[in-house]
Amino acid sequence: MAVFSNHHRGADTFTSPRLKDLLEEFSRVAQLFDEVFVVIDALDEYSTTYREDFFHTLSVFGPSVRVFITSRPEYEITRRLHRYPHIILEPPRHGRDLEAFVKTFIQRSRLAFLLSSKAEEEKIVTGICEKSGGLFILASLQLQMISKLKSFKDIQEGLASLPQSLDDYYHRILENTTNQVSTLSDQITKVISWIYRAKRPLLVSELLKAIAVTVDGDNLGTLLGENSREILAMILDRCSGLVVIDEERSVIRFAHFSVQEFLQPGTFKLPGECEIANTCLTFLTLGDSIRGLCKSDRALDDKLSKYPFLEYAARYWGAHGKDCTNPTFSSLAVKLLCHEGYLVSAIQVMDYTDYHSNCYPYNYSKVFTRKLSGLHIVASFGLDQLLESVIENSHAEINEVDDQG
């Protein structure tokens, strides 16, 4: 459909349509039918940040739309939906479906070659069903852990020490991967932090560039990581069950929403919002290849294809830097906001999605907000801490207006 095709920017690069566009398209299609049935699975795994928008969306569906929702009984979800017909299911601790799942996994994995009898298989099935507490996701993760072992004797010992909750599993994996002093451990921490703190799902190509950026002591950005794909492959292997690649959307994400929930209390020390903001600003001020306007659609597309992280960095650096007061952030922000070449590049890229996907399928490189100063950007992000520095280092007038008034 057009609402999605307008967001395609190359073989493996996509941007997400706005909720407003999706709702308009849904309403248009729904009018073609007498009844429309919508199934929403695992609402509890949907980010709490956007749930209010979701509930509002439900309220604007017409009478011909029937909605079926599944969810764990979280308080806020139960409160919002209690007046609608509902069914509470209490599954058994484990049943035949879980046993069948475990047996199928064994038969399709290297475990099948390590076992010499049905009795050994049954020991694994019984152990996983008991240790997983009936949770398929935990059973899957436990099976992945023991499938890496080298003998049935090792498997027996592994079964005895398996984590018996998702939190225990995540804690063990993160502790094993982040408590070592190595370049790979640092990169693992970066990847987890980016996925956790990102303002929207990150494309694999975006993340590869993000983790390749370094900020040295002189505030000069350096783009390293020629072997970043090999590093990512090692990270995915070490973070088994935590991080996955959604091949259909080319997005990297947590394997399950419970990983995000586990990290929220600050269980592990991750790079903060300021470090992510600094990475974005570093990328936006890398040098000649970044700064300046692209004068044609082809040039802009080529730029975004070569630097896929550029759009995210331009759109969200200020959101990540909302509470940053460290000198590195201030210095990098001033470099962006008070250098015309870097600033107009960021503005053009920032407006790319809105104009290209909605109103201007052609000549979108020429349609962006002009006469936008560094002060306008500071105000739009609410970065009060930068006002004085930007005023001192730029020629912008406080009362200056952009071309939209």
mmCIF file of C-alpha atoms in Angstrom:
data_model
loop_
_atom_site.group_PDB
_atom_site.id
_atom_site.type_symbol
_atom_site.label_atom_id
_atom_site.label_comp_id
_atom_site.label_asym_id
_atom_site.label_seq_id
_atom_site.Cartn_x
_atom_site.Cartn_y
_atom_site.Cartn_z
ATOM 1 C CA MET A 1 0.000 0.000 0.000
ATOM 2 C CA ALA A 2 1.098 3.557 -0.622
ATOM 3 C CA VAL A 3 1.299 4.390 3.075
ATOM 4 C CA PHE A 4 4.131 1.818 3.379
ATOM 5 C CA SER A 5 5.765 2.122 -0.048
ATOM 6 C CA ASN A 6 6.422 5.811 0.598
ATOM 7 C CA HIS A 7 8.621 4.760 3.528
ATOM 8 C CA HIS A 8 10.863 2.430 1.533
ATOM 9 C CA ARG A 9 14.341 3.860 1.030
ATOM 10 C CA GLY A 10 16.426 1.113 -0.479
ATOM 11 C CA ALA A 11 16.926 -2.618 -0.170
ATOM 12 C CA ASP A 12 17.072 -2.855 3.615
ATOM 13 C CA THR A 13 16.088 0.587 4.827
ATOM 14 C CA PHE A 14 12.618 1.574 5.941
ATOM 15 C CA THR A 15 11.062 4.278 8.093
ATOM 16 C CA SER A 16 7.841 3.902 10.036
ATOM 17 C CA PRO A 17 4.579 5.532 8.922
ATOM 18 C CA ARG A 18 2.976 7.908 11.404
ATOM 19 C CA LEU A 19 0.096 6.626 13.544
ATOM 20 C CA LYS A 20 -2.186 9.216 11.955
ATOM 21 C CA ASP A 21 -1.445 7.856 8.459
ATOM 22 C CA LEU A 22 -1.989 4.253 9.557
ATOM 23 C CA LEU A 23 -5.337 5.090 11.181
ATOM 24 C CA GLU A 24 -6.529 6.925 8.090
ATOM 25 C CA GLU A 25 -5.582 3.962 5.899
ATOM 26 C CA PHE A 26 -7.250 1.526 8.305
ATOM 27 C CA SER A 27 -10.452 3.595 8.363
ATOM 28 C CA ARG A 28 -10.502 3.707 4.567
ATOM 29 C CA VAL A 29 -10.124 -0.070 4.264
ATOM 30 C CA ALA A 30 -12.587 -0.801 7.105
ATOM 31 C CA GLN A 31 -15.328 1.066 5.271
ATOM 32 C CA LEU A 32 -15.188 -1.553 2.519
ATOM 33 C CA PHE A 33 -16.564 -4.250 4.884
ATOM 34 C CA ASP A 34 -19.691 -4.728 7.003
ATOM 35 C CA GLU A 35 -17.605 -6.074 9.888
ATOM 36 C CA VAL A 36 -13.897 -5.884 10.652
ATOM 37 C CA PHE A 37 -12.146 -8.072 13.237
ATOM 38 C CA VAL A 38 -8.890 -6.882 14.814
ATOM 39 C CA VAL A 39 -6.741 -9.226 16.935
ATOM 40 C CA ILE A 40 -4.164 -7.618 19.238
ATOM 41 C CA ASP A 41 -1.879 -10.124 20.937
ATOM 42 C CA ALA A 42 0.201 -9.453 24.072
ATOM 43 C CA LEU A 43 -0.867 -5.881 24.803
ATOM 44 C CA ASP A 44 1.230 -6.033 27.979
ATOM 45 C CA GLU A 45 4.338 -6.173 25.766
ATOM 46 C CA TYR A 46 3.460 -2.879 24.100
ATOM 47 C CA SER A 47 5.488 0.037 25.424
ATOM 48 C CA THR A 48 3.781 1.862 28.289
ATOM 49 C CA THR A 49 4.920 5.112 26.668
ATOM 50 C CA TYR A 50 2.433 4.689 23.821
ATOM 51 C CA ARG A 51 -0.437 2.880 25.519
ATOM 52 C CA GLU A 52 -2.478 6.039 26.017
ATOM 53 C CA ASP A 53 -2.398 6.590 22.253
ATOM 54 C CA PHE A 54 -3.442 2.979 21.803
ATOM 55 C CA PHE A 55 -6.469 3.277 24.083
ATOM 56 C CA HIS A 56 -7.459 6.507 22.343
ATOM 57 C CA THR A 57 -7.209 4.689 19.015
ATOM 58 C CA LEU A 58 -9.614 2.018 20.270
ATOM 59 C CA SER A 59 -12.128 4.716 21.190
ATOM 60 C CA VAL A 60 -12.291 6.079 17.633
ATOM 61 C CA PHE A 61 -12.970 2.722 15.969
ATOM 62 C CA GLY A 62 -16.440 2.612 14.476
ATOM 63 C CA PRO A 63 -19.222 0.178 15.548
ATOM 64 C CA SER A 64 -18.357 -2.221 12.717
ATOM 65 C CA VAL A 65 -14.907 -2.936 14.220
ATOM 66 C CA ARG A 66 -14.627 -5.856 16.661
ATOM 67 C CA VAL A 67 -11.428 -6.022 18.749
ATOM 68 C CA PHE A 68 -9.984 -9.111 20.477
ATOM 69 C CA ILE A 69 -7.112 -8.438 22.909
ATOM 70 C CA THR A 70 -4.849 -10.822 24.822
ATOM 71 C CA SER A 71 -2.675 -9.661 27.711
ATOM 72 C CA ARG A 72 -1.225 -10.523 31.055
ATOM 73 C CA PRO A 73 -3.366 -9.001 33.838
ATOM 74 C CA GLU A 74 -1.405 -5.783 34.362
ATOM 75 C CA TYR A 75 -3.231 -3.283 36.557
ATOM 76 C CA GLU A 76 -3.465 -0.416 34.044
ATOM 77 C CA ILE A 77 -4.671 -2.672 31.221
ATOM 78 C CA THR A 78 -7.216 -4.378 33.487
ATOM 79 C CA ARG A 79 -8.478 -0.987 34.703
ATOM 80 C CA ARG A 80 -8.934 0.390 31.203
ATOM 81 C CA LEU A 81 -10.653 -2.688 29.795
ATOM 82 C CA HIS A 82 -12.622 -4.031 32.771
ATOM 83 C CA ARG A 83 -16.009 -2.853 31.429
ATOM 84 C CA TYR A 84 -15.664 -4.992 28.318
ATOM 85 C CA PRO A 85 -16.434 -8.747 28.193
ATOM 86 C CA HIS A 86 -13.352 -10.714 29.210
ATOM 87 C CA ILE A 87 -12.106 -14.212 30.009
ATOM 88 C CA ILE A 88 -9.428 -15.071 32.576
ATOM 89 C CA LEU A 89 -7.350 -18.124 31.720
ATOM 90 C CA GLU A 90 -5.266 -19.968 34.306
ATOM 91 C CA PRO A 91 -2.984 -22.346 32.380
ATOM 92 C CA PRO A 92 -1.603 -25.469 34.090
ATOM 93 C CA ARG A 93 1.976 -25.311 35.297
ATOM 94 C CA HIS A 94 2.934 -27.360 32.256
ATOM 95 C CA GLY A 95 1.042 -29.568 29.868
ATOM 96 C CA ARG A 96 1.303 -31.583 26.717
ATOM 97 C CA ASP A 97 1.790 -28.514 24.517
ATOM 98 C CA LEU A 98 4.943 -27.544 26.401
ATOM 99 C CA GLU A 99 6.221 -31.115 26.339
ATOM 100 C CA ALA A 100 5.619 -31.258 22.582
ATOM 101 C CA PHE A 101 7.483 -27.960 22.166
ATOM 102 C CA VAL A 102 10.511 -29.246 24.102
ATOM 103 C CA LYS A 103 10.592 -32.552 22.188
ATOM 104 C CA THR A 104 10.397 -30.751 18.846
ATOM 105 C CA PHE A 105 13.245 -28.421 19.841
ATOM 106 C CA ILE A 106 15.409 -31.395 20.842
ATOM 107 C CA GLN A 107 14.741 -33.231 17.584
ATOM 108 C CA ARG A 108 15.604 -30.174 15.491
ATOM 109 C CA SER A 109 18.736 -29.140 17.392
ATOM 110 C CA ARG A 110 22.182 -30.584 18.013
ATOM 111 C CA LEU A 111 20.784 -32.129 21.223
ATOM 112 C CA ALA A 112 19.380 -34.984 19.106
ATOM 113 C CA PHE A 113 22.950 -36.056 18.256
ATOM 114 C CA LEU A 114 24.096 -35.967 21.897
ATOM 115 C CA LEU A 115 21.373 -38.246 23.271
ATOM 116 C CA SER A 116 21.668 -42.021 23.114
ATOM 117 C CA SER A 117 18.227 -43.058 24.395
ATOM 118 C CA LYS A 118 14.618 -42.000 24.894
ATOM 119 C CA ALA A 119 15.280 -42.004 28.644
ATOM 120 C CA GLU A 120 17.838 -39.216 28.237
ATOM 121 C CA GLU A 121 15.384 -37.221 26.136
ATOM 122 C CA GLU A 122 12.679 -37.654 28.781
ATOM 123 C CA LYS A 123 15.052 -36.352 31.472
ATOM 124 C CA ILE A 124 15.525 -33.169 29.466
ATOM 125 C CA VAL A 125 11.792 -32.816 28.774
ATOM 126 C CA THR A 126 10.913 -33.294 32.455
ATOM 127 C CA GLY A 127 13.666 -30.957 33.641
ATOM 128 C CA ILE A 128 12.745 -28.121 31.264
ATOM 129 C CA CYS A 129 9.012 -28.408 31.961
ATOM 130 C CA GLU A 130 9.625 -28.230 35.706
ATOM 131 C CA LYS A 131 12.248 -25.462 35.634
ATOM 132 C CA SER A 132 10.358 -23.226 33.168
ATOM 133 C CA GLY A 133 7.205 -22.982 35.261
ATOM 134 C CA GLY A 134 5.067 -23.384 32.152
ATOM 135 C CA LEU A 135 6.536 -20.338 30.368
ATOM 136 C CA PHE A 136 7.321 -21.125 26.728
ATOM 137 C CA ILE A 137 9.705 -18.187 26.426
ATOM 138 C CA LEU A 138 11.717 -19.369 29.447
ATOM 139 C CA ALA A 139 11.675 -22.982 28.222
ATOM 140 C CA SER A 140 13.028 -21.814 24.869
ATOM 141 C CA LEU A 141 15.837 -19.855 26.526
ATOM 142 C CA GLN A 142 16.725 -22.776 28.813
ATOM 143 C CA LEU A 143 16.873 -25.119 25.821
ATOM 144 C CA GLN A 144 19.193 -22.704 24.010
ATOM 145 C CA MET A 145 21.493 -22.712 27.045
ATOM 146 C CA ILE A 146 21.812 -26.490 27.347
ATOM 147 C CA SER A 147 22.031 -27.019 23.567
ATOM 148 C CA LYS A 148 25.483 -25.409 23.670
ATOM 149 C CA LEU A 149 26.812 -28.068 26.078
ATOM 150 C CA LYS A 150 29.061 -30.854 24.833
ATOM 151 C CA SER A 151 27.774 -34.054 26.478
ATOM 152 C CA PHE A 152 24.760 -35.501 28.223
ATOM 153 C CA LYS A 153 26.689 -35.375 31.501
ATOM 154 C CA ASP A 154 27.158 -31.634 31.027
ATOM 155 C CA ILE A 155 23.459 -31.339 30.138
ATOM 156 C CA GLN A 156 22.449 -33.065 33.383
ATOM 157 C CA GLU A 157 24.585 -30.629 35.383
ATOM 158 C CA GLY A 158 23.191 -27.736 33.329
ATOM 159 C CA LEU A 159 19.592 -28.790 34.008
ATOM 160 C CA ALA A 160 20.268 -28.727 37.742
ATOM 161 C CA SER A 161 21.517 -25.124 37.627
ATOM 162 C CA LEU A 162 19.107 -23.617 35.099
ATOM 163 C CA PRO A 163 17.656 -20.166 35.905
ATOM 164 C CA GLN A 164 14.046 -20.649 37.006
ATOM 165 C CA SER A 165 12.685 -17.224 36.062
ATOM 166 C CA LEU A 166 13.172 -14.781 33.209
ATOM 167 C CA ASP A 167 14.844 -12.291 35.549
ATOM 168 C CA ASP A 168 17.324 -14.946 36.697
ATOM 169 C CA TYR A 169 18.092 -15.823 33.070
ATOM 170 C CA TYR A 170 18.616 -12.204 31.988
ATOM 171 C CA HIS A 171 20.749 -11.499 35.057
ATOM 172 C CA ARG A 172 22.999 -14.480 34.340
ATOM 173 C CA ILE A 173 23.469 -13.640 30.650
ATOM 174 C CA LEU A 174 24.169 -9.954 31.293
ATOM 175 C CA GLU A 175 26.496 -10.708 34.180
ATOM 176 C CA ASN A 176 28.493 -13.142 32.055
ATOM 177 C CA THR A 177 28.738 -10.795 29.084
ATOM 178 C CA THR A 178 29.199 -7.349 30.640
ATOM 179 C CA ASN A 179 31.415 -8.050 33.670
ATOM 180 C CA GLN A 180 34.422 -8.863 31.509
ATOM 181 C CA VAL A 181 36.901 -6.185 30.530
ATOM 182 C CA SER A 182 37.072 -6.452 26.734
ATOM 183 C CA THR A 183 36.129 -4.589 23.568
ATOM 184 C CA LEU A 184 33.332 -7.079 22.905
ATOM 185 C CA SER A 185 31.849 -6.571 26.373
ATOM 186 C CA ASP A 186 31.893 -2.809 25.807
ATOM 187 C CA GLN A 187 30.106 -3.248 22.484
ATOM 188 C CA ILE A 188 27.517 -5.560 24.061
ATOM 189 C CA THR A 189 26.803 -2.902 26.669
ATOM 190 C CA LYS A 190 26.443 -0.297 23.913
ATOM 191 C CA VAL A 191 24.018 -2.432 21.911
ATOM 192 C CA ILE A 192 21.822 -3.180 24.916
ATOM 193 C CA SER A 193 21.846 0.476 25.936
ATOM 194 C CA TRP A 194 20.876 1.653 22.446
ATOM 195 C CA ILE A 195 17.989 -0.788 22.159
ATOM 196 C CA TYR A 196 16.822 0.087 25.672
ATOM 197 C CA ARG A 197 17.003 3.870 25.278
ATOM 198 C CA ALA A 198 16.130 4.311 21.585
ATOM 199 C CA LYS A 199 13.131 6.547 20.911
ATOM 200 C CA ARG A 200 11.986 4.193 18.153
ATOM 201 C CA PRO A 201 13.052 0.735 16.927
ATOM 202 C CA LEU A 202 16.498 0.887 15.339
ATOM 203 C CA LEU A 203 17.359 -0.551 11.957
ATOM 204 C CA VAL A 204 20.354 -2.882 11.961
ATOM 205 C CA SER A 205 22.160 -0.499 9.614
ATOM 206 C CA GLU A 206 21.536 2.390 12.030
ATOM 207 C CA LEU A 207 22.820 0.502 15.050
ATOM 208 C CA LEU A 208 25.968 -0.624 13.243
ATOM 209 C CA LYS A 209 26.885 3.018 12.621
ATOM 210 C CA ALA A 210 25.890 4.097 16.132
ATOM 211 C CA ILE A 211 28.171 1.601 17.889
ATOM 212 C CA ALA A 212 31.021 2.472 15.514
ATOM 213 C CA VAL A 213 31.093 6.131 16.607
ATOM 214 C CA THR A 214 33.694 7.217 19.144
ATOM 215 C CA VAL A 215 34.030 10.575 20.854
ATOM 216 C CA ASP A 216 37.617 11.338 21.759
ATOM 217 C CA GLY A 217 38.910 13.819 24.300
ATOM 218 C CA ASP A 218 39.092 16.642 21.762
ATOM 219 C CA ASN A 219 35.401 16.238 20.872
ATOM 220 C CA LEU A 220 36.349 15.069 17.392
ATOM 221 C CA GLY A 221 34.052 12.410 16.004
ATOM 222 C CA THR A 222 35.572 9.270 14.576
ATOM 223 C CA LEU A 223 33.677 6.592 12.662
ATOM 224 C CA LEU A 224 35.341 3.253 13.217
ATOM 225 C CA GLY A 225 34.055 -0.272 12.893
ATOM 226 C CA GLU A 226 34.896 -1.727 9.493
ATOM 227 C CA ASN A 227 34.160 -5.116 11.063
ATOM 228 C CA SER A 228 31.012 -3.995 12.875
ATOM 229 C CA ARG A 229 28.858 -6.712 11.254
ATOM 230 C CA GLU A 230 31.203 -9.414 12.544
ATOM 231 C CA ILE A 231 31.090 -7.824 15.993
ATOM 232 C CA LEU A 232 27.278 -7.731 15.841
ATOM 233 C CA ALA A 233 27.181 -11.439 14.969
ATOM 234 C CA MET A 234 29.316 -12.205 18.040
ATOM 235 C CA ILE A 235 27.103 -9.981 20.185
ATOM 236 C CA LEU A 236 23.954 -11.792 19.045
ATOM 237 C CA ASP A 237 25.600 -15.112 19.880
ATOM 238 C CA ARG A 238 26.695 -13.960 23.341
ATOM 239 C CA CYS A 239 23.350 -12.314 24.081
ATOM 240 C CA SER A 240 21.330 -15.408 23.206
ATOM 241 C CA GLY A 241 17.693 -14.804 24.081
ATOM 242 C CA LEU A 242 18.121 -11.107 24.815
ATOM 243 C CA VAL A 243 18.659 -9.488 21.420
ATOM 244 C CA VAL A 244 17.338 -10.582 18.025
ATOM 245 C CA ILE A 245 17.089 -9.207 14.501
ATOM 246 C CA ASP A 246 13.631 -8.878 13.033
ATOM 247 C CA GLU A 247 14.504 -9.920 9.477
ATOM 248 C CA GLU A 248 11.198 -8.755 8.022
ATOM 249 C CA ARG A 249 11.689 -5.154 9.168
ATOM 250 C CA SER A 250 15.522 -5.155 9.367
ATOM 251 C CA VAL A 251 15.134 -3.990 12.975
ATOM 252 C CA ILE A 252 17.222 -5.044 15.977
ATOM 253 C CA ARG A 253 15.247 -5.389 19.199
ATOM 254 C CA PHE A 254 14.970 -7.248 22.472
ATOM 255 C CA ALA A 255 13.776 -10.816 21.995
ATOM 256 C CA HIS A 256 10.930 -10.273 24.447
ATOM 257 C CA PHE A 257 9.390 -7.243 26.130
ATOM 258 C CA SER A 258 10.331 -8.714 29.515
ATOM 259 C CA VAL A 259 13.977 -7.786 28.767
ATOM 260 C CA GLN A 260 12.951 -4.109 28.680
ATOM 261 C CA GLU A 261 10.990 -4.589 31.912
ATOM 262 C CA PHE A 262 13.978 -6.285 33.545
ATOM 263 C CA LEU A 263 16.304 -3.394 32.711
ATOM 264 C CA GLN A 264 13.958 -0.597 33.840
ATOM 265 C CA PRO A 265 14.820 -0.703 37.558
ATOM 266 C CA GLY A 266 18.469 -0.037 36.650
ATOM 267 C CA THR A 267 19.570 -3.623 37.278
ATOM 268 C CA PHE A 268 22.685 -3.076 35.187
ATOM 269 C CA LYS A 269 24.690 0.069 34.646
ATOM 270 C CA LEU A 270 24.218 1.078 31.015
ATOM 271 C CA PRO A 271 25.535 4.125 29.116
ATOM 272 C CA GLY A 272 23.176 6.997 29.878
ATOM 273 C CA GLU A 273 21.100 9.337 27.744
ATOM 274 C CA CYS A 274 23.938 11.878 27.606
ATOM 275 C CA GLU A 275 26.333 9.380 26.078
ATOM 276 C CA ILE A 276 23.765 8.527 23.418
ATOM 277 C CA ALA A 277 23.131 12.224 22.757
ATOM 278 C CA ASN A 278 26.882 12.757 22.356
ATOM 279 C CA THR A 279 27.049 9.886 19.866
ATOM 280 C CA CYS A 280 24.239 11.450 17.812
ATOM 281 C CA LEU A 281 25.914 14.880 17.845
ATOM 282 C CA THR A 282 29.280 13.374 16.936
ATOM 283 C CA PHE A 283 27.711 11.675 13.919
ATOM 284 C CA LEU A 284 25.993 14.889 12.829
ATOM 285 C CA THR A 285 29.324 16.754 12.851
ATOM 286 C CA LEU A 286 31.640 14.149 11.324
ATOM 287 C CA GLY A 287 32.984 16.389 8.566
ATOM 288 C CA ASP A 288 32.675 17.348 4.897
ATOM 289 C CA SER A 289 30.668 14.276 3.906
ATOM 290 C CA ILE A 290 27.920 15.212 6.373
ATOM 291 C CA ARG A 291 27.662 18.982 6.257
ATOM 292 C CA GLY A 292 25.853 21.035 3.659
ATOM 293 C CA LEU A 293 22.604 20.724 1.731
ATOM 294 C CA CYS A 294 21.871 17.987 -0.759
ATOM 295 C CA LYS A 295 20.608 19.743 -3.885
ATOM 296 C CA SER A 296 18.770 16.783 -5.408
ATOM 297 C CA ASP A 297 16.649 13.856 -4.255
ATOM 298 C CA ARG A 298 19.316 11.456 -5.530
ATOM 299 C CA ALA A 299 22.040 13.185 -3.514
ATOM 300 C CA LEU A 300 19.908 13.107 -0.337
ATOM 301 C CA ASP A 301 18.998 9.450 -0.836
ATOM 302 C CA ASP A 302 22.661 8.580 -1.409
ATOM 303 C CA LYS A 303 23.691 10.461 1.726
ATOM 304 C CA LEU A 304 21.095 8.665 3.870
ATOM 305 C CA SER A 305 22.000 5.331 2.321
ATOM 306 C CA LYS A 306 25.693 5.844 3.111
ATOM 307 C CA TYR A 307 24.944 7.206 6.601
ATOM 308 C CA PRO A 308 21.714 5.453 7.682
ATOM 309 C CA PHE A 309 22.114 6.606 11.289
ATOM 310 C CA LEU A 310 21.974 10.248 10.194
ATOM 311 C CA GLU A 311 18.187 10.533 10.263
ATOM 312 C CA TYR A 312 17.855 9.100 13.781
ATOM 313 C CA ALA A 313 20.679 11.296 15.062
ATOM 314 C CA ALA A 314 19.138 14.474 13.608
ATOM 315 C CA ARG A 315 15.652 13.707 14.864
ATOM 316 C CA TYR A 316 16.410 12.514 18.399
ATOM 317 C CA TRP A 317 19.704 13.950 19.681
ATOM 318 C CA GLY A 318 17.819 16.645 21.578
ATOM 319 C CA ALA A 319 15.392 14.181 23.149
ATOM 320 C CA HIS A 320 18.316 12.163 24.492
ATOM 321 C CA GLY A 321 20.103 15.314 25.641
ATOM 322 C CA LYS A 322 17.162 16.864 27.485
ATOM 323 C CA ASP A 323 18.868 16.697 30.890
ATOM 324 C CA CYS A 324 22.525 16.745 29.790
ATOM 325 C CA THR A 325 24.764 19.376 31.323
ATOM 326 C CA ASN A 326 28.235 17.908 30.756
ATOM 327 C CA PRO A 327 30.812 19.943 28.798
ATOM 328 C CA THR A 328 31.139 17.394 25.981
ATOM 329 C CA PHE A 329 27.429 17.607 25.179
ATOM 330 C CA SER A 330 27.477 21.421 25.244
ATOM 331 C CA SER A 331 30.553 21.588 23.014
ATOM 332 C CA LEU A 332 29.157 19.158 20.432
ATOM 333 C CA ALA A 333 25.738 20.826 20.449
ATOM 334 C CA VAL A 334 27.272 24.256 19.837
ATOM 335 C CA LYS A 335 29.349 22.782 17.010
ATOM 336 C CA LEU A 336 26.157 21.575 15.346
ATOM 337 C CA LEU A 337 23.879 24.526 16.082
ATOM 338 C CA CYS A 338 26.355 27.302 15.307
ATOM 339 C CA HIS A 339 27.853 25.847 12.133
ATOM 340 C CA GLU A 340 25.587 26.572 9.179
ATOM 341 C CA GLY A 341 26.751 23.573 7.144
ATOM 342 C CA TYR A 342 26.057 21.050 9.890
ATOM 343 C CA LEU A 343 22.803 22.752 10.935
ATOM 344 C CA VAL A 344 21.177 22.868 7.494
ATOM 345 C CA SER A 345 22.196 19.253 6.885
ATOM 346 C CA ALA A 346 20.492 18.149 10.112
ATOM 347 C CA ILE A 347 17.352 20.184 9.335
ATOM 348 C CA GLN A 348 17.063 18.767 5.810
ATOM 349 C CA VAL A 349 17.457 15.223 7.097
ATOM 350 C CA MET A 350 15.099 15.805 10.025
ATOM 351 C CA ASP A 351 12.319 16.934 7.671
ATOM 352 C CA TYR A 352 12.976 14.134 5.174
ATOM 353 C CA THR A 353 10.484 11.588 6.534
ATOM 354 C CA ASP A 354 7.597 14.013 7.008
ATOM 355 C CA TYR A 355 7.817 15.613 3.577
ATOM 356 C CA HIS A 356 8.927 12.616 1.490
ATOM 357 C CA SER A 357 6.377 10.160 2.898
ATOM 358 C CA ASN A 358 3.339 12.418 2.919
ATOM 359 C CA CYS A 359 3.268 15.308 0.465
ATOM 360 C CA TYR A 360 6.281 15.264 -1.823
ATOM 361 C CA PRO A 361 7.173 11.991 -3.566
ATOM 362 C CA TYR A 362 9.506 14.099 -5.751
ATOM 363 C CA ASN A 363 11.675 17.153 -5.047
ATOM 364 C CA TYR A 364 11.496 16.392 -1.328
ATOM 365 C CA SER A 365 15.147 17.410 -0.980
ATOM 366 C CA LYS A 366 14.073 21.001 -1.632
ATOM 367 C CA VAL A 367 11.195 21.019 0.850
ATOM 368 C CA PHE A 368 12.340 21.630 4.420
ATOM 369 C CA THR A 369 12.023 24.360 7.006
ATOM 370 C CA ARG A 370 14.302 27.256 6.071
ATOM 371 C CA LYS A 371 15.671 30.130 8.136
ATOM 372 C CA LEU A 372 15.674 27.786 11.110
ATOM 373 C CA SER A 373 18.355 28.865 13.576
ATOM 374 C CA GLY A 374 20.142 27.028 16.346
ATOM 375 C CA LEU A 375 17.940 28.852 18.837
ATOM 376 C CA HIS A 376 14.824 27.451 17.177
ATOM 377 C CA ILE A 377 16.228 23.927 17.561
ATOM 378 C CA VAL A 378 17.139 24.546 21.196
ATOM 379 C CA ALA A 379 13.623 25.795 21.888
ATOM 380 C CA SER A 380 11.931 22.906 20.064
ATOM 381 C CA PHE A 381 13.806 20.345 22.169
ATOM 382 C CA GLY A 382 13.492 22.379 25.385
ATOM 383 C CA LEU A 383 17.277 22.486 25.894
ATOM 384 C CA ASP A 384 17.426 25.485 28.216
ATOM 385 C CA GLN A 385 20.967 24.595 29.296
ATOM 386 C CA LEU A 386 22.251 25.443 25.796
ATOM 387 C CA LEU A 387 20.648 28.860 25.346
ATOM 388 C CA GLU A 388 23.514 30.971 26.633
ATOM 389 C CA SER A 389 26.199 29.069 24.712
ATOM 390 C CA VAL A 390 24.264 29.187 21.436
ATOM 391 C CA ILE A 391 23.549 32.919 21.767
ATOM 392 C CA GLU A 392 27.230 33.607 22.458
ATOM 393 C CA ASN A 393 28.491 31.505 19.549
ATOM 394 C CA SER A 394 25.976 32.298 16.816
ATOM 395 C CA HIS A 395 24.645 35.354 15.020
ATOM 396 C CA ALA A 396 21.008 34.396 15.454
ATOM 397 C CA GLU A 397 18.547 37.043 16.572
ATOM 398 C CA ILE A 398 16.396 36.060 19.534
ATOM 399 C CA ASN A 399 13.216 37.199 17.765
ATOM 400 C CA GLU A 400 14.145 35.702 14.398
ATOM 401 C CA VAL A 401 11.407 33.650 12.672
ATOM 402 C CA ASP A 402 11.677 30.767 10.218
ATOM 403 C CA ASP A 403 9.973 30.667 6.817
ATOM 404 C CA GLN A 404 6.785 29.350 8.435
ATOM 405 C CA GLY A 405 6.508 32.299 10.777
#
